[in-house]
Amino acid sequence: MRIAIAGAGNVGRSIAQELIDNGHQVMLIERQPKMLRPDRVPAADWVLADACELASLEEANVAGCDVVVAATGDDKVNLVVSLLAKTEFAVPRVVARVNRAENEWLFTEQWGVDVAVSKPRVMAALVEEAVTVGDLVRLMTFRQGEANLVEITLPPTAPYVGQPIHAVPIPRDAALVAILRGKRVLVPSPDDPIEAGDELIFVCTAQVEDEVRAVILGPDSVERTRGGG
């Protein structure tokens, strides 16, 4: 894919290097000359320009990109870049960095954002995932809240421990996509049993999260969670 990244700070450069390592063509757009450091990511195309200016994006041929990533440290800039990329250049996929949690509500389709990545939310989710057993933890949100990536670490008391996956009545609009067991990542198959300590990774809509929790952890788990344990 051809990917444009607005912002060549530590975050933008790190994303660029990861994408290049995965075989993608990356263009870094940076408006501050002092931040223009091609030696840091030599395989990227570097452009000195203001990504909030329509003419700059036209000159950089953003319309030919498959993805635009708004990765600056300024939420206002990221919103403007996202809006221009989507409305003026019809970029198929726009990913935006959210720096301040209180601004998350702005990063919607109305501003051209397909995926918003909030550093505070991601860090909080990772902390919860590391310490939480016996509850559902939301790791990531897709398609502006239409679907979530969630994780449940099974306690020994979970109702389906020791039973095969086909015996678990997983709700509609939910899919078990992976099982993390120790250092292994397992692709679920119907006859695989689930074990205490397994981390079950689901993709599901927000509306069925409570149903997933109730099935995997027991009917009383939703009330326990809402009651603070």
Short mmCIF file of N, CA and C in Angstrom, two decimals, residues 56-229:
data_model
loop_
_atom_site.label_atom_id
_atom_site.label_comp_id
_atom_site.label_asym_id
_atom_site.label_seq_id
_atom_site.Cartn_x
_atom_site.Cartn_y
_atom_site.Cartn_z
N SER A 56 -0.56 21.69 -0.48
CA SER A 56 0.55 20.81 -0.10
C SER A 56 0.17 19.34 -0.28
N LEU A 57 -1.06 19.01 0.08
CA LEU A 57 -1.51 17.63 -0.06
C LEU A 57 -1.68 17.26 -1.53
N GLU A 58 -2.12 18.22 -2.34
CA GLU A 58 -2.22 17.97 -3.78
C GLU A 58 -0.84 17.71 -4.37
N GLU A 59 0.13 18.54 -3.99
CA GLU A 59 1.48 18.39 -4.52
C GLU A 59 2.10 17.06 -4.11
N ALA A 60 1.75 16.59 -2.90
CA ALA A 60 2.27 15.31 -2.41
C ALA A 60 1.51 14.12 -2.98
N ASN A 61 0.47 14.39 -3.78
CA ASN A 61 -0.37 13.34 -4.39
C ASN A 61 -0.98 12.42 -3.34
N VAL A 62 -1.59 13.04 -2.35
CA VAL A 62 -2.28 12.27 -1.32
C VAL A 62 -3.45 11.48 -1.90
N ALA A 63 -4.01 11.97 -2.99
CA ALA A 63 -5.12 11.26 -3.64
C ALA A 63 -4.71 9.87 -4.10
N GLY A 64 -3.42 9.66 -4.31
CA GLY A 64 -2.94 8.34 -4.74
C GLY A 64 -2.61 7.41 -3.59
N CYS A 65 -2.90 7.82 -2.37
CA CYS A 65 -2.60 6.99 -1.19
C CYS A 65 -3.77 6.08 -0.84
N ASP A 66 -3.44 4.91 -0.33
CA ASP A 66 -4.46 4.00 0.17
C ASP A 66 -4.87 4.34 1.60
N VAL A 67 -3.93 4.89 2.36
CA VAL A 67 -4.16 5.22 3.76
C VAL A 67 -3.47 6.54 4.08
N VAL A 68 -4.12 7.36 4.88
CA VAL A 68 -3.48 8.53 5.48
C VAL A 68 -3.52 8.38 6.99
N VAL A 69 -2.39 8.62 7.63
CA VAL A 69 -2.29 8.57 9.09
C VAL A 69 -1.99 9.97 9.59
N ALA A 70 -2.89 10.52 10.41
CA ALA A 70 -2.66 11.82 11.04
C ALA A 70 -2.02 11.55 12.39
N ALA A 71 -0.71 11.75 12.48
CA ALA A 71 0.04 11.29 13.65
C ALA A 71 0.76 12.41 14.38
N THR A 72 0.30 13.65 14.24
CA THR A 72 0.98 14.74 14.92
C THR A 72 0.59 14.75 16.40
N GLY A 73 1.28 15.61 17.15
CA GLY A 73 0.97 15.74 18.57
C GLY A 73 -0.11 16.75 18.87
N ASP A 74 -0.76 17.27 17.83
CA ASP A 74 -1.80 18.29 17.97
C ASP A 74 -3.12 17.74 17.44
N ASP A 75 -4.11 17.59 18.30
CA ASP A 75 -5.39 17.01 17.88
C ASP A 75 -6.09 17.86 16.82
N LYS A 76 -5.96 19.19 16.91
CA LYS A 76 -6.59 20.05 15.90
C LYS A 76 -6.01 19.78 14.53
N VAL A 77 -4.71 19.64 14.46
CA VAL A 77 -4.06 19.34 13.17
C VAL A 77 -4.51 17.99 12.65
N ASN A 78 -4.57 17.00 13.51
CA ASN A 78 -4.96 15.65 13.08
C ASN A 78 -6.39 15.63 12.54
N LEU A 79 -7.27 16.44 13.13
CA LEU A 79 -8.64 16.50 12.64
C LEU A 79 -8.70 17.16 11.26
N VAL A 80 -7.96 18.24 11.07
CA VAL A 80 -7.96 18.92 9.77
C VAL A 80 -7.38 18.02 8.69
N VAL A 81 -6.27 17.36 8.99
CA VAL A 81 -5.65 16.45 8.03
C VAL A 81 -6.63 15.33 7.65
N SER A 82 -7.31 14.78 8.63
CA SER A 82 -8.26 13.70 8.38
C SER A 82 -9.40 14.17 7.49
N LEU A 83 -9.93 15.34 7.80
CA LEU A 83 -11.06 15.87 7.03
C LEU A 83 -10.66 16.13 5.57
N LEU A 84 -9.49 16.73 5.37
CA LEU A 84 -9.03 17.00 4.01
C LEU A 84 -8.76 15.70 3.25
N ALA A 85 -8.13 14.74 3.92
CA ALA A 85 -7.81 13.48 3.24
C ALA A 85 -9.07 12.77 2.76
N LYS A 86 -10.11 12.80 3.59
CA LYS A 86 -11.33 12.08 3.24
C LYS A 86 -12.20 12.85 2.26
N THR A 87 -12.43 14.13 2.54
CA THR A 87 -13.40 14.88 1.74
C THR A 87 -12.82 15.43 0.44
N GLU A 88 -11.56 15.83 0.45
CA GLU A 88 -10.96 16.43 -0.75
C GLU A 88 -10.25 15.42 -1.63
N PHE A 89 -9.73 14.34 -1.02
CA PHE A 89 -8.93 13.39 -1.80
C PHE A 89 -9.48 11.97 -1.78
N ALA A 90 -10.61 11.77 -1.09
CA ALA A 90 -11.29 10.47 -1.08
C ALA A 90 -10.35 9.32 -0.72
N VAL A 91 -9.48 9.54 0.25
CA VAL A 91 -8.57 8.48 0.70
C VAL A 91 -9.42 7.37 1.34
N PRO A 92 -9.23 6.12 0.94
CA PRO A 92 -10.09 5.05 1.44
C PRO A 92 -10.05 4.83 2.95
N ARG A 93 -8.87 5.03 3.55
CA ARG A 93 -8.74 4.73 4.98
C ARG A 93 -7.96 5.85 5.66
N VAL A 94 -8.56 6.44 6.68
CA VAL A 94 -7.91 7.52 7.43
C VAL A 94 -7.82 7.11 8.90
N VAL A 95 -6.60 7.11 9.40
CA VAL A 95 -6.34 6.75 10.80
C VAL A 95 -5.80 7.99 11.51
N ALA A 96 -6.35 8.31 12.67
CA ALA A 96 -5.95 9.53 13.37
C ALA A 96 -5.53 9.23 14.80
N ARG A 97 -4.47 9.89 15.20
CA ARG A 97 -3.97 9.80 16.58
C ARG A 97 -4.73 10.79 17.46
N VAL A 98 -5.22 10.31 18.60
CA VAL A 98 -5.86 11.16 19.60
C VAL A 98 -4.88 11.36 20.75
N ASN A 99 -4.50 12.60 20.99
CA ASN A 99 -3.52 12.88 22.03
C ASN A 99 -4.15 13.12 23.39
N ARG A 100 -5.30 13.76 23.40
CA ARG A 100 -5.97 14.09 24.67
C ARG A 100 -7.30 13.36 24.73
N ALA A 101 -7.50 12.61 25.81
CA ALA A 101 -8.68 11.76 25.93
C ALA A 101 -9.98 12.55 25.81
N GLU A 102 -9.99 13.79 26.28
CA GLU A 102 -11.22 14.57 26.25
C GLU A 102 -11.63 14.97 24.83
N ASN A 103 -10.73 14.76 23.86
CA ASN A 103 -11.04 15.10 22.47
C ASN A 103 -11.53 13.89 21.66
N GLU A 104 -11.61 12.73 22.27
CA GLU A 104 -11.97 11.51 21.52
C GLU A 104 -13.29 11.66 20.78
N TRP A 105 -14.25 12.33 21.39
CA TRP A 105 -15.59 12.42 20.79
C TRP A 105 -15.59 13.13 19.44
N LEU A 106 -14.55 13.92 19.17
CA LEU A 106 -14.48 14.65 17.90
C LEU A 106 -14.03 13.77 16.74
N PHE A 107 -13.32 12.69 17.04
CA PHE A 107 -12.69 11.89 15.99
C PHE A 107 -13.69 10.89 15.42
N THR A 108 -14.57 11.40 14.58
CA THR A 108 -15.66 10.61 14.02
C THR A 108 -15.63 10.67 12.49
N GLU A 109 -16.57 9.97 11.88
CA GLU A 109 -16.67 9.98 10.43
C GLU A 109 -16.96 11.39 9.90
N GLN A 110 -17.63 12.21 10.70
CA GLN A 110 -17.92 13.58 10.27
C GLN A 110 -16.64 14.37 10.02
N TRP A 111 -15.57 13.98 10.72
CA TRP A 111 -14.27 14.61 10.52
C TRP A 111 -13.37 13.77 9.62
N GLY A 112 -13.93 12.77 8.97
CA GLY A 112 -13.17 11.98 8.02
C GLY A 112 -12.37 10.85 8.63
N VAL A 113 -12.55 10.59 9.92
CA VAL A 113 -11.74 9.59 10.62
C VAL A 113 -12.41 8.21 10.53
N ASP A 114 -11.69 7.25 10.00
CA ASP A 114 -12.19 5.87 9.99
C ASP A 114 -11.80 5.14 11.27
N VAL A 115 -10.58 5.35 11.73
CA VAL A 115 -10.08 4.71 12.95
C VAL A 115 -9.37 5.76 13.79
N ALA A 116 -9.81 5.90 15.04
CA ALA A 116 -9.15 6.81 15.98
C ALA A 116 -8.37 5.98 16.99
N VAL A 117 -7.12 6.35 17.19
CA VAL A 117 -6.26 5.62 18.13
C VAL A 117 -5.92 6.57 19.27
N SER A 118 -6.48 6.27 20.44
CA SER A 118 -6.26 7.11 21.61
C SER A 118 -5.19 6.50 22.48
N LYS A 119 -4.07 7.20 22.65
CA LYS A 119 -2.99 6.68 23.49
C LYS A 119 -3.44 6.44 24.92
N PRO A 120 -4.17 7.38 25.57
CA PRO A 120 -4.62 7.09 26.93
C PRO A 120 -5.52 5.87 27.02
N ARG A 121 -6.44 5.72 26.05
CA ARG A 121 -7.35 4.57 26.10
C ARG A 121 -6.60 3.26 25.86
N VAL A 122 -5.68 3.27 24.89
CA VAL A 122 -4.92 2.05 24.61
C VAL A 122 -4.08 1.65 25.82
N MET A 123 -3.44 2.62 26.46
CA MET A 123 -2.62 2.30 27.63
C MET A 123 -3.48 1.77 28.77
N ALA A 124 -4.64 2.38 28.99
CA ALA A 124 -5.53 1.90 30.04
C ALA A 124 -6.00 0.47 29.76
N ALA A 125 -6.33 0.20 28.47
CA ALA A 125 -6.77 -1.14 28.10
C ALA A 125 -5.67 -2.17 28.33
N LEU A 126 -4.43 -1.80 28.00
CA LEU A 126 -3.32 -2.74 28.18
C LEU A 126 -3.07 -3.02 29.65
N VAL A 127 -3.23 -2.00 30.49
CA VAL A 127 -3.08 -2.21 31.93
C VAL A 127 -4.16 -3.15 32.43
N GLU A 128 -5.41 -2.89 32.02
CA GLU A 128 -6.52 -3.76 32.44
C GLU A 128 -6.30 -5.19 31.97
N GLU A 129 -5.87 -5.33 30.72
CA GLU A 129 -5.67 -6.67 30.16
C GLU A 129 -4.61 -7.43 30.95
N ALA A 130 -3.61 -6.72 31.46
CA ALA A 130 -2.51 -7.37 32.16
C ALA A 130 -2.91 -7.86 33.55
N VAL A 131 -3.90 -7.20 34.16
CA VAL A 131 -4.19 -7.52 35.57
C VAL A 131 -5.58 -8.10 35.80
N THR A 132 -6.43 -8.09 34.78
CA THR A 132 -7.82 -8.47 34.99
C THR A 132 -8.07 -9.93 34.63
N VAL A 133 -8.64 -10.67 35.57
CA VAL A 133 -9.10 -12.04 35.33
C VAL A 133 -10.57 -12.09 35.70
N GLY A 134 -11.37 -12.73 34.85
CA GLY A 134 -12.78 -12.89 35.18
C GLY A 134 -13.64 -11.69 34.83
N ASP A 135 -13.22 -10.88 33.89
CA ASP A 135 -14.06 -9.80 33.39
C ASP A 135 -13.70 -9.52 31.94
N LEU A 136 -14.56 -8.79 31.26
CA LEU A 136 -14.34 -8.44 29.87
C LEU A 136 -13.59 -7.11 29.80
N VAL A 137 -12.52 -7.08 29.02
CA VAL A 137 -11.71 -5.87 28.84
C VAL A 137 -11.77 -5.46 27.38
N ARG A 138 -12.16 -4.23 27.12
CA ARG A 138 -12.21 -3.72 25.75
C ARG A 138 -10.82 -3.21 25.36
N LEU A 139 -10.26 -3.81 24.33
CA LEU A 139 -8.90 -3.47 23.91
C LEU A 139 -8.86 -2.40 22.82
N MET A 140 -9.83 -2.46 21.90
CA MET A 140 -9.78 -1.55 20.75
C MET A 140 -11.17 -1.44 20.14
N THR A 141 -11.44 -0.29 19.55
CA THR A 141 -12.73 -0.04 18.90
C THR A 141 -12.51 0.14 17.40
N PHE A 142 -13.40 -0.49 16.61
CA PHE A 142 -13.33 -0.40 15.16
C PHE A 142 -14.57 0.29 14.63
N ARG A 143 -14.42 0.89 13.45
CA ARG A 143 -15.56 1.45 12.70
C ARG A 143 -16.43 2.36 13.58
N GLN A 144 -15.75 3.28 14.27
CA GLN A 144 -16.43 4.29 15.08
C GLN A 144 -17.43 3.69 16.05
N GLY A 145 -16.99 2.67 16.76
CA GLY A 145 -17.80 2.10 17.83
C GLY A 145 -18.74 1.00 17.41
N GLU A 146 -18.74 0.64 16.13
CA GLU A 146 -19.64 -0.42 15.68
C GLU A 146 -19.18 -1.80 16.14
N ALA A 147 -17.88 -1.97 16.33
CA ALA A 147 -17.36 -3.26 16.78
C ALA A 147 -16.14 -3.03 17.67
N ASN A 148 -15.94 -3.95 18.60
CA ASN A 148 -14.83 -3.83 19.54
C ASN A 148 -14.01 -5.12 19.57
N LEU A 149 -12.74 -4.97 19.88
CA LEU A 149 -11.88 -6.11 20.17
C LEU A 149 -11.83 -6.21 21.70
N VAL A 150 -12.28 -7.35 22.23
CA VAL A 150 -12.36 -7.51 23.69
C VAL A 150 -11.64 -8.78 24.12
N GLU A 151 -11.24 -8.79 25.38
CA GLU A 151 -10.48 -9.93 25.92
C GLU A 151 -11.10 -10.36 27.24
N ILE A 152 -11.16 -11.67 27.44
CA ILE A 152 -11.60 -12.23 28.72
C ILE A 152 -10.58 -13.30 29.13
N THR A 153 -10.01 -13.14 30.31
CA THR A 153 -9.14 -14.18 30.86
C THR A 153 -9.99 -15.08 31.75
N LEU A 154 -9.99 -16.38 31.44
CA LEU A 154 -10.90 -17.31 32.10
C LEU A 154 -10.43 -17.66 33.51
N PRO A 155 -11.28 -17.45 34.52
CA PRO A 155 -10.99 -17.98 35.85
C PRO A 155 -11.37 -19.46 35.90
N PRO A 156 -10.87 -20.20 36.88
CA PRO A 156 -11.21 -21.64 36.98
C PRO A 156 -12.70 -21.90 37.13
N THR A 157 -13.44 -20.89 37.62
CA THR A 157 -14.88 -21.08 37.86
C THR A 157 -15.75 -20.79 36.64
N ALA A 158 -15.16 -20.40 35.52
CA ALA A 158 -15.96 -20.09 34.33
C ALA A 158 -16.73 -21.33 33.89
N PRO A 159 -17.99 -21.16 33.47
CA PRO A 159 -18.87 -22.31 33.24
C PRO A 159 -18.44 -23.29 32.15
N TYR A 160 -17.69 -22.84 31.15
CA TYR A 160 -17.35 -23.73 30.04
C TYR A 160 -15.89 -24.17 30.05
N VAL A 161 -15.19 -23.96 31.18
CA VAL A 161 -13.81 -24.45 31.28
C VAL A 161 -13.78 -25.96 31.10
N GLY A 162 -12.91 -26.44 30.23
CA GLY A 162 -12.79 -27.87 29.97
C GLY A 162 -13.70 -28.37 28.87
N GLN A 163 -14.55 -27.52 28.34
CA GLN A 163 -15.47 -27.94 27.29
C GLN A 163 -15.00 -27.42 25.93
N PRO A 164 -15.40 -28.11 24.84
CA PRO A 164 -14.99 -27.67 23.51
C PRO A 164 -15.70 -26.39 23.11
N ILE A 165 -15.10 -25.68 22.17
CA ILE A 165 -15.66 -24.39 21.75
C ILE A 165 -17.05 -24.54 21.17
N HIS A 166 -17.31 -25.68 20.47
CA HIS A 166 -18.63 -25.82 19.85
C HIS A 166 -19.75 -25.92 20.89
N ALA A 167 -19.40 -26.19 22.15
CA ALA A 167 -20.41 -26.26 23.20
C ALA A 167 -20.74 -24.89 23.79
N VAL A 168 -19.96 -23.87 23.42
CA VAL A 168 -20.16 -22.53 23.98
C VAL A 168 -21.12 -21.76 23.08
N PRO A 169 -22.26 -21.31 23.60
CA PRO A 169 -23.26 -20.59 22.78
C PRO A 169 -22.86 -19.13 22.58
N ILE A 170 -21.88 -18.91 21.72
CA ILE A 170 -21.39 -17.55 21.47
C ILE A 170 -22.50 -16.76 20.78
N PRO A 171 -22.82 -15.56 21.30
CA PRO A 171 -23.94 -14.78 20.74
C PRO A 171 -23.71 -14.37 19.29
N ARG A 172 -24.79 -14.08 18.63
CA ARG A 172 -24.72 -13.51 17.29
C ARG A 172 -24.03 -12.15 17.37
N ASP A 173 -23.32 -11.76 16.32
CA ASP A 173 -22.55 -10.52 16.26
C ASP A 173 -21.34 -10.55 17.18
N ALA A 174 -20.88 -11.76 17.50
CA ALA A 174 -19.63 -11.93 18.25
C ALA A 174 -18.87 -13.10 17.64
N ALA A 175 -17.55 -12.98 17.59
CA ALA A 175 -16.72 -14.05 17.02
C ALA A 175 -15.49 -14.22 17.89
N LEU A 176 -15.21 -15.47 18.26
CA LEU A 176 -13.97 -15.79 18.97
C LEU A 176 -12.87 -15.90 17.92
N VAL A 177 -11.89 -14.99 17.95
CA VAL A 177 -10.90 -14.93 16.87
C VAL A 177 -9.54 -15.51 17.27
N ALA A 178 -9.27 -15.62 18.57
CA ALA A 178 -7.98 -16.17 19.00
C ALA A 178 -8.05 -16.59 20.46
N ILE A 179 -7.21 -17.55 20.80
CA ILE A 179 -7.02 -17.97 22.19
C ILE A 179 -5.53 -17.84 22.51
N LEU A 180 -5.21 -17.07 23.53
CA LEU A 180 -3.83 -16.95 23.99
C LEU A 180 -3.65 -17.89 25.18
N ARG A 181 -2.77 -18.86 25.02
CA ARG A 181 -2.54 -19.87 26.07
C ARG A 181 -1.03 -19.93 26.34
N GLY A 182 -0.62 -19.36 27.47
CA GLY A 182 0.81 -19.27 27.74
C GLY A 182 1.47 -18.43 26.68
N LYS A 183 2.46 -18.98 26.01
CA LYS A 183 3.17 -18.26 24.95
C LYS A 183 2.63 -18.59 23.57
N ARG A 184 1.54 -19.35 23.52
CA ARG A 184 0.98 -19.76 22.23
C ARG A 184 -0.22 -18.92 21.83
N VAL A 185 -0.38 -18.73 20.52
CA VAL A 185 -1.58 -18.11 19.95
C VAL A 185 -2.30 -19.18 19.15
N LEU A 186 -3.50 -19.52 19.58
CA LEU A 186 -4.26 -20.60 18.95
C LEU A 186 -5.40 -20.03 18.11
N VAL A 187 -5.54 -20.57 16.91
CA VAL A 187 -6.70 -20.26 16.08
C VAL A 187 -7.82 -21.21 16.50
N PRO A 188 -8.92 -20.69 17.00
CA PRO A 188 -9.96 -21.56 17.55
C PRO A 188 -10.56 -22.50 16.50
N SER A 189 -10.74 -23.75 16.88
CA SER A 189 -11.50 -24.71 16.07
C SER A 189 -12.57 -25.32 16.96
N PRO A 190 -13.67 -25.80 16.39
CA PRO A 190 -14.83 -26.22 17.20
C PRO A 190 -14.51 -27.25 18.27
N ASP A 191 -13.56 -28.14 18.03
CA ASP A 191 -13.30 -29.21 18.99
C ASP A 191 -12.24 -28.86 20.04
N ASP A 192 -11.65 -27.67 19.94
CA ASP A 192 -10.65 -27.26 20.94
C ASP A 192 -11.31 -26.98 22.28
N PRO A 193 -10.80 -27.54 23.38
CA PRO A 193 -11.34 -27.18 24.70
C PRO A 193 -10.75 -25.86 25.16
N ILE A 194 -11.50 -25.15 25.99
CA ILE A 194 -10.96 -23.94 26.60
C ILE A 194 -10.55 -24.26 28.03
N GLU A 195 -9.49 -23.60 28.49
CA GLU A 195 -8.89 -23.93 29.78
C GLU A 195 -8.83 -22.70 30.67
N ALA A 196 -8.80 -22.94 31.99
CA ALA A 196 -8.61 -21.85 32.94
C ALA A 196 -7.29 -21.15 32.63
N GLY A 197 -7.32 -19.82 32.66
CA GLY A 197 -6.14 -19.04 32.34
C GLY A 197 -6.05 -18.65 30.88
N ASP A 198 -6.88 -19.25 30.01
CA ASP A 198 -6.90 -18.85 28.60
C ASP A 198 -7.35 -17.39 28.48
N GLU A 199 -6.72 -16.67 27.56
CA GLU A 199 -7.20 -15.34 27.20
C GLU A 199 -7.98 -15.48 25.90
N LEU A 200 -9.27 -15.25 25.96
CA LEU A 200 -10.13 -15.36 24.80
C LEU A 200 -10.28 -13.98 24.17
N ILE A 201 -9.99 -13.89 22.87
CA ILE A 201 -10.07 -12.63 22.14
C ILE A 201 -11.29 -12.69 21.22
N PHE A 202 -12.21 -11.76 21.41
CA PHE A 202 -13.43 -11.68 20.61
C PHE A 202 -13.47 -10.37 19.83
N VAL A 203 -14.11 -10.43 18.65
CA VAL A 203 -14.59 -9.22 18.00
C VAL A 203 -16.10 -9.25 18.10
N CYS A 204 -16.70 -8.19 18.63
CA CYS A 204 -18.15 -8.17 18.80
C CYS A 204 -18.66 -6.74 18.77
N THR A 205 -19.96 -6.60 18.55
CA THR A 205 -20.56 -5.27 18.65
C THR A 205 -20.70 -4.90 20.12
N ALA A 206 -20.74 -3.60 20.37
CA ALA A 206 -20.88 -3.13 21.76
C ALA A 206 -22.17 -3.65 22.39
N GLN A 207 -23.20 -3.83 21.55
CA GLN A 207 -24.51 -4.24 22.08
C GLN A 207 -24.50 -5.64 22.68
N VAL A 208 -23.59 -6.50 22.23
CA VAL A 208 -23.61 -7.88 22.73
C VAL A 208 -22.48 -8.16 23.72
N GLU A 209 -21.75 -7.14 24.14
CA GLU A 209 -20.66 -7.37 25.09
C GLU A 209 -21.17 -8.02 26.39
N ASP A 210 -22.29 -7.53 26.89
CA ASP A 210 -22.83 -8.12 28.12
C ASP A 210 -23.24 -9.58 27.91
N GLU A 211 -23.76 -9.90 26.72
CA GLU A 211 -24.13 -11.29 26.43
C GLU A 211 -22.89 -12.17 26.39
N VAL A 212 -21.81 -11.67 25.77
CA VAL A 212 -20.56 -12.44 25.73
C VAL A 212 -20.06 -12.66 27.15
N ARG A 213 -20.06 -11.61 27.96
CA ARG A 213 -19.62 -11.72 29.35
C ARG A 213 -20.46 -12.76 30.11
N ALA A 214 -21.79 -12.72 29.92
CA ALA A 214 -22.68 -13.63 30.63
C ALA A 214 -22.45 -15.09 30.23
N VAL A 215 -22.22 -15.32 28.92
CA VAL A 215 -21.99 -16.68 28.46
C VAL A 215 -20.65 -17.22 28.96
N ILE A 216 -19.60 -16.44 28.82
CA ILE A 216 -18.25 -16.93 29.12
C ILE A 216 -17.99 -16.99 30.61
N LEU A 217 -18.54 -16.04 31.37
CA LEU A 217 -18.22 -15.95 32.80
C LEU A 217 -19.38 -16.33 33.72
N GLY A 218 -20.56 -16.52 33.15
CA GLY A 218 -21.71 -16.88 33.97
C GLY A 218 -22.72 -15.76 34.01
N PRO A 219 -24.01 -16.09 34.16
CA PRO A 219 -25.09 -15.10 34.09
C PRO A 219 -24.97 -13.98 35.12
N ASP A 220 -24.36 -14.26 36.27
CA ASP A 220 -24.28 -13.24 37.32
C ASP A 220 -23.10 -12.29 37.13
N SER A 221 -22.27 -12.53 36.11
CA SER A 221 -21.05 -11.74 35.95
C SER A 221 -21.35 -10.29 35.58
N VAL A 222 -22.42 -10.06 34.82
CA VAL A 222 -22.77 -8.70 34.42
C VAL A 222 -23.15 -7.89 35.63
N GLU A 223 -23.99 -8.45 36.50
CA GLU A 223 -24.40 -7.72 37.70
C GLU A 223 -23.23 -7.50 38.65
N ARG A 224 -22.33 -8.48 38.74
CA ARG A 224 -21.14 -8.32 39.60
C ARG A 224 -20.29 -7.16 39.12
N THR A 225 -20.15 -7.09 37.80
CA THR A 225 -19.33 -6.02 37.22
C THR A 225 -19.96 -4.65 37.46
N ARG A 226 -21.26 -4.57 37.22
CA ARG A 226 -21.93 -3.28 37.40
C ARG A 226 -22.01 -2.87 38.85
N GLY A 227 -21.99 -3.87 39.72
CA GLY A 227 -22.04 -3.56 41.15
C GLY A 227 -20.68 -3.34 41.76
N GLY A 228 -19.63 -3.32 40.92
CA GLY A 228 -18.28 -3.07 41.42
C GLY A 228 -17.64 -4.32 41.98
N GLY A 229 -18.11 -5.50 41.57
CA GLY A 229 -17.50 -6.75 42.00
C GLY A 229 -18.45 -7.55 42.81
#
